[in-house]
One Martini backbone bead per residue (centre of mass of N, CA, C, O) as a GRO file, in nm:
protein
  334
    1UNK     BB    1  12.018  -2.829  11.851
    2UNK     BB    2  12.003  -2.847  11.540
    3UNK     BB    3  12.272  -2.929  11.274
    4UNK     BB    4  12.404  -2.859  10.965
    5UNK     BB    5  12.708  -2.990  10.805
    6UNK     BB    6  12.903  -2.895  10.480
    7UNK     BB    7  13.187  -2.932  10.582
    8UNK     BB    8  13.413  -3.239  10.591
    9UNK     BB    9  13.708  -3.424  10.588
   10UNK     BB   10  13.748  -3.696  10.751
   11UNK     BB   11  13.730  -3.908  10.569
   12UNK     BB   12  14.032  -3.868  10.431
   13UNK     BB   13  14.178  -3.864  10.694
   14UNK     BB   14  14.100  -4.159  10.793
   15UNK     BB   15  14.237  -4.288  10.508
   16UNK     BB   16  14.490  -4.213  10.548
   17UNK     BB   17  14.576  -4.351  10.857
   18UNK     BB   18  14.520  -4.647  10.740
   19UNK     BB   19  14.764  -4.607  10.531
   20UNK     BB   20  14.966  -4.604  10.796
   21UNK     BB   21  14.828  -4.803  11.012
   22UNK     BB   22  14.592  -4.645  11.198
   23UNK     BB   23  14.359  -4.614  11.421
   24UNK     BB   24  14.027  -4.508  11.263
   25UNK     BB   25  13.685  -4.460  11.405
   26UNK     BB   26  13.413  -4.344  11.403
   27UNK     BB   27  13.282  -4.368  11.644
   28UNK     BB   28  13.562  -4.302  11.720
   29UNK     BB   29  13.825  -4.010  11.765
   30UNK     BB   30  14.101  -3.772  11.742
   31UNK     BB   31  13.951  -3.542  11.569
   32UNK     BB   32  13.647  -3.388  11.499
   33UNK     BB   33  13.529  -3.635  11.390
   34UNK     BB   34  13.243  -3.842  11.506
   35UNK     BB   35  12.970  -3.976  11.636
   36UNK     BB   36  12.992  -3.880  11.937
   37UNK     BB   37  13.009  -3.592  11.857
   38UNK     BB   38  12.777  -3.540  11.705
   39UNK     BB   39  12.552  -3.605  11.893
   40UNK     BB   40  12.653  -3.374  12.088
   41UNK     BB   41  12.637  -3.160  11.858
   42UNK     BB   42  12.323  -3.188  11.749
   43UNK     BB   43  12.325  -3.359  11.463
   44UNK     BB   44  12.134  -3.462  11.151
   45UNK     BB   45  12.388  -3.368  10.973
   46UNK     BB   46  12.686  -3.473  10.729
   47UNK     BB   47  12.958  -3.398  10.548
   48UNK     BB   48  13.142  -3.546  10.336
   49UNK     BB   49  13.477  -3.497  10.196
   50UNK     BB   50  13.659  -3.551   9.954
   51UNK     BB   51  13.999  -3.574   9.857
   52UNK     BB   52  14.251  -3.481   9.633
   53UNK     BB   53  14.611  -3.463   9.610
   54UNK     BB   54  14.796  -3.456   9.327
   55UNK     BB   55  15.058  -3.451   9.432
   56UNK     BB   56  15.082  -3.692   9.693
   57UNK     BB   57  15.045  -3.933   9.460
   58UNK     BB   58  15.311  -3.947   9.265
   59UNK     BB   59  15.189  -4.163   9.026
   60UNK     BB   60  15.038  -4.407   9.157
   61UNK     BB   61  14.744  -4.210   9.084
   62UNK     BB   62  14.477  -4.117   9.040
   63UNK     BB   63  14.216  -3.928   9.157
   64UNK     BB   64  13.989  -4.130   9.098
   65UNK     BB   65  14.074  -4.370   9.211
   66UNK     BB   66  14.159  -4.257   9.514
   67UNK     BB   67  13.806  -4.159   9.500
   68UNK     BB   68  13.727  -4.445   9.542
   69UNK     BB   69  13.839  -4.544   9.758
   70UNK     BB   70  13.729  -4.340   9.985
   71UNK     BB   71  13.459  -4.413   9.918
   72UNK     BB   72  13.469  -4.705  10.003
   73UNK     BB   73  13.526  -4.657  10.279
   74UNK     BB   74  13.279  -4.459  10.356
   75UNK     BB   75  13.063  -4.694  10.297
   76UNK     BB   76  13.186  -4.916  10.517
   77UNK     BB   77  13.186  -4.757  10.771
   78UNK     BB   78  12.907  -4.683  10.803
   79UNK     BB   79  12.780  -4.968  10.758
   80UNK     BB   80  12.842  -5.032  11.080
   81UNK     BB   81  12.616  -4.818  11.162
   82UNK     BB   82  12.262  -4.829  11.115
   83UNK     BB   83  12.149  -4.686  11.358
   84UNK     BB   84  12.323  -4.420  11.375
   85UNK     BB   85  12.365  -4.413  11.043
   86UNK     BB   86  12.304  -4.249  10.722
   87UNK     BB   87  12.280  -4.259  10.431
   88UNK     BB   88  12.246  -3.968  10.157
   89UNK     BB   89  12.068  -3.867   9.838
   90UNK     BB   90  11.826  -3.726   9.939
   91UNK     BB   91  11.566  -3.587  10.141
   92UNK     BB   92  11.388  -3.852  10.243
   93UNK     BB   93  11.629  -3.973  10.389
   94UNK     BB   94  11.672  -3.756  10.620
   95UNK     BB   95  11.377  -3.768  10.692
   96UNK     BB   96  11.420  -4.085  10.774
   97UNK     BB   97  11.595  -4.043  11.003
   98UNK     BB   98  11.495  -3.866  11.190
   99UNK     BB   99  11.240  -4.072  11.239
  100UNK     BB  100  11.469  -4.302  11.377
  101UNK     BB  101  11.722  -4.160  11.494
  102UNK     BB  102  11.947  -4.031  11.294
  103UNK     BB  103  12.239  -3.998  11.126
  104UNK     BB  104  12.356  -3.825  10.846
  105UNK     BB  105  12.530  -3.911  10.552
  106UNK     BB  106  12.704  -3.695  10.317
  107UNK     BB  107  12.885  -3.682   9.966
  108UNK     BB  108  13.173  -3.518   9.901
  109UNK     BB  109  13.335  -3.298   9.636
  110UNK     BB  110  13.710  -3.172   9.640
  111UNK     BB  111  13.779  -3.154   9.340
  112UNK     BB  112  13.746  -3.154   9.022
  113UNK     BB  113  14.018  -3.310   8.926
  114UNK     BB  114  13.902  -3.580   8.956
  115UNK     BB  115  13.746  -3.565   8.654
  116UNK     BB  116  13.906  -3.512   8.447
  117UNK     BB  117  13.630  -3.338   8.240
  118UNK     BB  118  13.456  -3.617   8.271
  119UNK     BB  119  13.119  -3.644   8.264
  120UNK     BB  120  13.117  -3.951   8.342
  121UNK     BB  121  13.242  -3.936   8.638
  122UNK     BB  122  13.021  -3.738   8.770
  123UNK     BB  123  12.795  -3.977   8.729
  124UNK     BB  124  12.898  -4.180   8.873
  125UNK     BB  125  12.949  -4.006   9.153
  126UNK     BB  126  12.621  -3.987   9.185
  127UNK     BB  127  12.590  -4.311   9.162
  128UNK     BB  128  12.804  -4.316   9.468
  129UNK     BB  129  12.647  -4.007   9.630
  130UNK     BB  130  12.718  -3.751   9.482
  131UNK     BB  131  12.599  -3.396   9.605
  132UNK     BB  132  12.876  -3.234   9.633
  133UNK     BB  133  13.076  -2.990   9.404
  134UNK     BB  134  13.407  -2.872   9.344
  135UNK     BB  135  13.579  -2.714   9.105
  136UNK     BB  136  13.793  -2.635   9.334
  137UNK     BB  137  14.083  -2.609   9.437
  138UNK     BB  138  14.415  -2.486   9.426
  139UNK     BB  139  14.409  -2.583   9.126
  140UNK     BB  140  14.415  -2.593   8.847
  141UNK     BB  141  14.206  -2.687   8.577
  142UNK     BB  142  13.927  -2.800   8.353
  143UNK     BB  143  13.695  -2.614   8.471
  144UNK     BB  144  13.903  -2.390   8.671
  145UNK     BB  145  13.975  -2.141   8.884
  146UNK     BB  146  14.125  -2.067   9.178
  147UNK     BB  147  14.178  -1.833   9.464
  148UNK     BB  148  14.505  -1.923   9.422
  149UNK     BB  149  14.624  -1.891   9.096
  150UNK     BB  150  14.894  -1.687   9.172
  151UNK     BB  151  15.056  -1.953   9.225
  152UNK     BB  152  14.937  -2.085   8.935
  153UNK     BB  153  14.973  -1.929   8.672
  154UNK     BB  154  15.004  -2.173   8.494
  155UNK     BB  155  14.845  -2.275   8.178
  156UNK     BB  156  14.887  -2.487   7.935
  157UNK     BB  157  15.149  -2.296   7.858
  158UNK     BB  158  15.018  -2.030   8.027
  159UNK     BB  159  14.934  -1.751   8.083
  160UNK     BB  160  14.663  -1.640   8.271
  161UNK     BB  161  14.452  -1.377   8.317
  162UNK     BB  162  14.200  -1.292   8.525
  163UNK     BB  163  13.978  -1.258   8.309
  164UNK     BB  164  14.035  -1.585   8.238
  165UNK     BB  165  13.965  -1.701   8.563
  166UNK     BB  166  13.715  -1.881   8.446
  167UNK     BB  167  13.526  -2.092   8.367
  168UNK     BB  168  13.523  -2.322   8.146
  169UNK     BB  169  13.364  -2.486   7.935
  170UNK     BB  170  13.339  -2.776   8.101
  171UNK     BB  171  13.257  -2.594   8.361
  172UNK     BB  172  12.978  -2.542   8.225
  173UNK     BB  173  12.896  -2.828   8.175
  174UNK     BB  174  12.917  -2.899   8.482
  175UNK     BB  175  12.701  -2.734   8.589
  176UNK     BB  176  12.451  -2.833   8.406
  177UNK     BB  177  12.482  -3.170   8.500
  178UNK     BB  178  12.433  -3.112   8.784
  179UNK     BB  179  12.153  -2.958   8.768
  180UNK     BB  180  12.007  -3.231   8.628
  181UNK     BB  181  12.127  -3.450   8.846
  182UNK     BB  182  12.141  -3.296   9.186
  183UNK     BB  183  12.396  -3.108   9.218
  184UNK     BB  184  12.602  -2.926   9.404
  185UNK     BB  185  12.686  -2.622   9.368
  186UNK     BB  186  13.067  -2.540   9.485
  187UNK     BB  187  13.249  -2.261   9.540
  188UNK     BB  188  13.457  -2.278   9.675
  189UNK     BB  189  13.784  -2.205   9.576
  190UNK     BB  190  13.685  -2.053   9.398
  191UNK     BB  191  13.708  -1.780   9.158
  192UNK     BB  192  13.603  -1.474   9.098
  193UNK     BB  193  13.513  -1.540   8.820
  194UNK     BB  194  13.387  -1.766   8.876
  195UNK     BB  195  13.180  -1.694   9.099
  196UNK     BB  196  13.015  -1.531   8.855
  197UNK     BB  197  12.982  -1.746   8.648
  198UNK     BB  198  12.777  -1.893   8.808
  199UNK     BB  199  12.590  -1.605   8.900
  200UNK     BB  200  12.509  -1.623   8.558
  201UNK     BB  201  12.469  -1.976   8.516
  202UNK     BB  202  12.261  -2.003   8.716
  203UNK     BB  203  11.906  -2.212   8.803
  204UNK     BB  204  12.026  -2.288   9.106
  205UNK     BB  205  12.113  -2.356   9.366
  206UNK     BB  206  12.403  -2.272   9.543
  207UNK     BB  207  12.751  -2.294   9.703
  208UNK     BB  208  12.945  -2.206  10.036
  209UNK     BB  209  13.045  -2.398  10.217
  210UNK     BB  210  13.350  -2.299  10.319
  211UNK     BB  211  13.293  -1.966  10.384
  212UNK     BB  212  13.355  -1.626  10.398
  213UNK     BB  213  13.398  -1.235  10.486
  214UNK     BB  214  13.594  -1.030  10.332
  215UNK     BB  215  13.488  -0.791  10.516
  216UNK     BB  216  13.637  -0.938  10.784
  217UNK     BB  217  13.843  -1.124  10.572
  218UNK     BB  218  14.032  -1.095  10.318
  219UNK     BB  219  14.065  -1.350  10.217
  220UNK     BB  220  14.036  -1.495   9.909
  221UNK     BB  221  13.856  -1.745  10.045
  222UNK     BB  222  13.677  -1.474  10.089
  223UNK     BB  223  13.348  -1.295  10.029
  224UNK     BB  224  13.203  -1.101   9.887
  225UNK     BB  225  12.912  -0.901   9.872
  226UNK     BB  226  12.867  -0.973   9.556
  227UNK     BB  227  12.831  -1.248   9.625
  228UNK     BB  228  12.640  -1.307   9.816
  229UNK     BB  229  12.429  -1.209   9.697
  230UNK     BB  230  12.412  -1.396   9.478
  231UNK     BB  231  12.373  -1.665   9.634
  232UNK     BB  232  12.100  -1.541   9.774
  233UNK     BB  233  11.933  -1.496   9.529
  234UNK     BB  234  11.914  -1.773   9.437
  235UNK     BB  235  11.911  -1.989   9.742
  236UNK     BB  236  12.169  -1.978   9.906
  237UNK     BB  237  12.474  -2.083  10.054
  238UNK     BB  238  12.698  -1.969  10.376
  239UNK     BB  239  12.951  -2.175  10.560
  240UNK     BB  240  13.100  -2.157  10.806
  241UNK     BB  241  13.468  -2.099  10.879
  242UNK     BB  242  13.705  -2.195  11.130
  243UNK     BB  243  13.951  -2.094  11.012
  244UNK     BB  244  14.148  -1.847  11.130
  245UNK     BB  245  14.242  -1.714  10.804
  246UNK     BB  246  13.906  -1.642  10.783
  247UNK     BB  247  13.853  -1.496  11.072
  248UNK     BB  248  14.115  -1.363  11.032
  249UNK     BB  249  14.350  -1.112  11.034
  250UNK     BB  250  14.675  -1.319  11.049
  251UNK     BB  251  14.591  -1.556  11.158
  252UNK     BB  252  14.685  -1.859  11.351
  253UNK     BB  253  14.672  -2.224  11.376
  254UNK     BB  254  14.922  -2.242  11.565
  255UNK     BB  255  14.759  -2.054  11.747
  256UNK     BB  256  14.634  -1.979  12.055
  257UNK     BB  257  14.373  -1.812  12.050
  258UNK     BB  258  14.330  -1.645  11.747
  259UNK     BB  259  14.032  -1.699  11.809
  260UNK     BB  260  13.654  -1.685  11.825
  261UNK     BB  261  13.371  -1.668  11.845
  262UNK     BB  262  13.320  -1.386  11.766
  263UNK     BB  263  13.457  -1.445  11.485
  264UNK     BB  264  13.204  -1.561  11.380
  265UNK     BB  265  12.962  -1.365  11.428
  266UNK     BB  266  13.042  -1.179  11.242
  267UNK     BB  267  13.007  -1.299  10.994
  268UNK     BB  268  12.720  -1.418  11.027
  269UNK     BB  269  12.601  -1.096  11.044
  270UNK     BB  270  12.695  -0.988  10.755
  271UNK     BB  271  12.580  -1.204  10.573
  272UNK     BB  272  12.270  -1.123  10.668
  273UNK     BB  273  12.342  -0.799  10.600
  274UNK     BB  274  12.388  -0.881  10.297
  275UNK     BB  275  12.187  -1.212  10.261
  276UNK     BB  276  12.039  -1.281  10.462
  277UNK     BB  277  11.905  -1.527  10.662
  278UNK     BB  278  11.874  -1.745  10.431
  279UNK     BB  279  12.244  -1.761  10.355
  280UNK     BB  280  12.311  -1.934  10.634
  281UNK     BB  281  12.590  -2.162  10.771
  282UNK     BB  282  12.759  -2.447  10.817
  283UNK     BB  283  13.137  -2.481  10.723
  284UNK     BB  284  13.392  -2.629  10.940
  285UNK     BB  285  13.646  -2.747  10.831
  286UNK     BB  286  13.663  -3.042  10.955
  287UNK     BB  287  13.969  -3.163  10.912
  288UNK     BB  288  14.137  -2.901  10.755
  289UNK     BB  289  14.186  -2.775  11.000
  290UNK     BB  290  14.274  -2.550  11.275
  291UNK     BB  291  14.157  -2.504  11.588
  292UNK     BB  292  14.170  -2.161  11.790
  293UNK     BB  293  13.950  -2.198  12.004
  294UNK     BB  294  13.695  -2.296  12.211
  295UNK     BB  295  13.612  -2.505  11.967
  296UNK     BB  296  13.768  -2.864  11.952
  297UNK     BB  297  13.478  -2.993  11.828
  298UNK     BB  298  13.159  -3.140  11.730
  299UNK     BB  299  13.070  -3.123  12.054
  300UNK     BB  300  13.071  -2.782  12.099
  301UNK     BB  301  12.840  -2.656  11.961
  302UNK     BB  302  12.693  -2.530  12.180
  303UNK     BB  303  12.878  -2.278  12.193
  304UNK     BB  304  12.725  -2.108  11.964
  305UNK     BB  305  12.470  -2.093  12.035
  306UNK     BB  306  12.530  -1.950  12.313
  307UNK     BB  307  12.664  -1.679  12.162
  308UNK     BB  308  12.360  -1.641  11.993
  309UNK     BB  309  12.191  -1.586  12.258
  310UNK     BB  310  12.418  -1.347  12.399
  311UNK     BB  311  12.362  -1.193  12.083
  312UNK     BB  312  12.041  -1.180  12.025
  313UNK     BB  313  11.961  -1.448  11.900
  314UNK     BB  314  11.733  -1.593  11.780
  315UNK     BB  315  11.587  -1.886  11.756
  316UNK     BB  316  11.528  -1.873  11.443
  317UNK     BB  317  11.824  -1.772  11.393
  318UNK     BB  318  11.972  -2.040  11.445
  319UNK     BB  319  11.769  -2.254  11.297
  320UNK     BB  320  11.860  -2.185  11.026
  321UNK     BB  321  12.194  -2.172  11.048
  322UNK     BB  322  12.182  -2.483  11.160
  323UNK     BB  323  11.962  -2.580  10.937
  324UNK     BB  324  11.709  -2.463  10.755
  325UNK     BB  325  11.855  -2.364  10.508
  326UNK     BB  326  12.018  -2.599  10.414
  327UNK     BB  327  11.723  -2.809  10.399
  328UNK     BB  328  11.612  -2.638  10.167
  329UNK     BB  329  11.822  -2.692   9.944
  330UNK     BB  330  11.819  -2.980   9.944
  331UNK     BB  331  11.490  -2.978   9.888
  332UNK     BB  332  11.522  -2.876   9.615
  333UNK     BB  333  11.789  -3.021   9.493
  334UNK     BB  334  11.810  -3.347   9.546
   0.00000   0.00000   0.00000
């Protein structure tokens, strides 16, 4: 079974490891992705989010500077293997690949405050293959407040009421921006009131890269019914994340068999059948997350379709959820 994963940290993993001296090589490597596991996991696409963490860098440099320094590095690594997978930014180059027998491999950004509210630096971005972006991580920024905005309630020197804790100005203009230059907007990470806002004004599909069912599991980084219905209503999609903290109430990830694939399964049905099958698709999480369950890393990818047939979903209903749902927004919006 072919499959496209919208969303793993992998690349940012292995550049923070390389800036330690450890030897981290996309080839192989003691990960969650490598070229040999997506293979092996039958990805015809794997989506690479760049990522900076604005305390981390403790004024070394900025996010953006971080973020372009990991864009180089994700440049240079894949094109070390030309056979084996092609970078892509448009749904033509996917296509391209798949006929050559290669794995494809895009670019998105976890954290809009990289961009520092500067739609200049969106388009430069854009124009060094980012075609997927969330307006934020943990941290309020220029753009929008994230669904955990109650640990960082304060913002520009005032509390801000959860009323306000939506798009700013700068972040529907970043909307605007994205939907105009052919960027997927990703709510994934943002807030209840963000994530209503974007499906009031968008014009073309958008993502929940790696999100789950708040009815099936609280954690507020999981959606509701009415944002599901939203993101389906638009022709998006949300991806299913293996954490076990999304995947199950009160699950530890540091906790062996905190979850299971049934409860990977278990969201994928909520999913279907609050936004239909055309809504779902694979947002694992990798290198983002600790694993804790059956599946442990994205070689093992066989073991989901295996749970899904076993749940008597059918062929064609795997094939959506694995690929077909995530190929046609690229096909429209890229």
């Amino acid at each position: 079974m072919k499959a496209v994963d919208m969303h793993c940290d992998t690349i940012t993993e292995m550049y923070a490891k390389r800036l330690e001296g450890a030897a981290c090589d996309m080839q192989a490597n003691d990960l969650h992705v490598d070229l040999g596991k997506l293979l092996r996991g039958g990805y015809m696409l794997q989506n690479f989010a760049v990522f900076a963490h604005r305390d981390h860098l403790q004024g070394k440099m900025t996010m953006a500077e971080y973020a372009f320094r990991v864009i180089d590095f994700f440049l240079t690594e894949l094109r070390r293997y030309p056979k084996q997978v092609g970078i892509v930014t448009c749904f033509a180059d996917m296509e391209e690949n798949e006929r050559n027998g290669r794995l494809s491999a895009m670019l998105t950004m976890e954290e809009g405050g990289i961009c520092e509210g500067k739609l200049e630096y969106l388009r430069i971005f854009y124009e060094l293959g980012v075609r997927m972006f969330t307006f934020t991580w943990n941290f309020p920024n220029e753009l929008a407040f994230p669904n955990r905005v109650e640990l960082y309630g304060v913002h520009a020197g005032r509390f801000v009421p959860e009323t306000e804790r939506g798009l700013t100005k700068t972040g529907f203009a970043f909307l605007e921006e994205m939907e105009r230059l052919g960027i997927l907007a990703d709510v994934s990470h943002l807030g209840d009131k963000g994530i209503f806002d974007v499906i009031g004004h968008a014009k073309r599909p958008f993502v929940a890269s790696h999100s789950n069912a708040r009815a099936i599991c609280g954690h507020p980084r999981n959606l509701t019914d009415p944002m599901i219905r939203g993101i389906a209503e638009h022709g998006g999609v949300v991806g299913v994340n293996y954490c076990p903290a999304f995947l199950k109430d009160k699950a530890e990830s540091n906790v062996p068999n905190a979850v299971s694939l049934n409860d990977v399964v278990r969201h994928i049905r909520h999913l279907i059948r609050v936004g239909g099958e055309e809504c779902v698709g694979l947002g694992s999480d990798f290198d983002g997350t600790r694993l804790s369950f059956e599946m442990k890393d994205a070689g093992d990818l066989p073991l989901l379709e295996k749970k899904l047939c076993e749940e008597r979903f059918t062929d064609e209903q795997i094939e959506r959820i694995f690929y077909k749902n995530v190929m046609r927004v690229y096909r429209d919006v890229l």
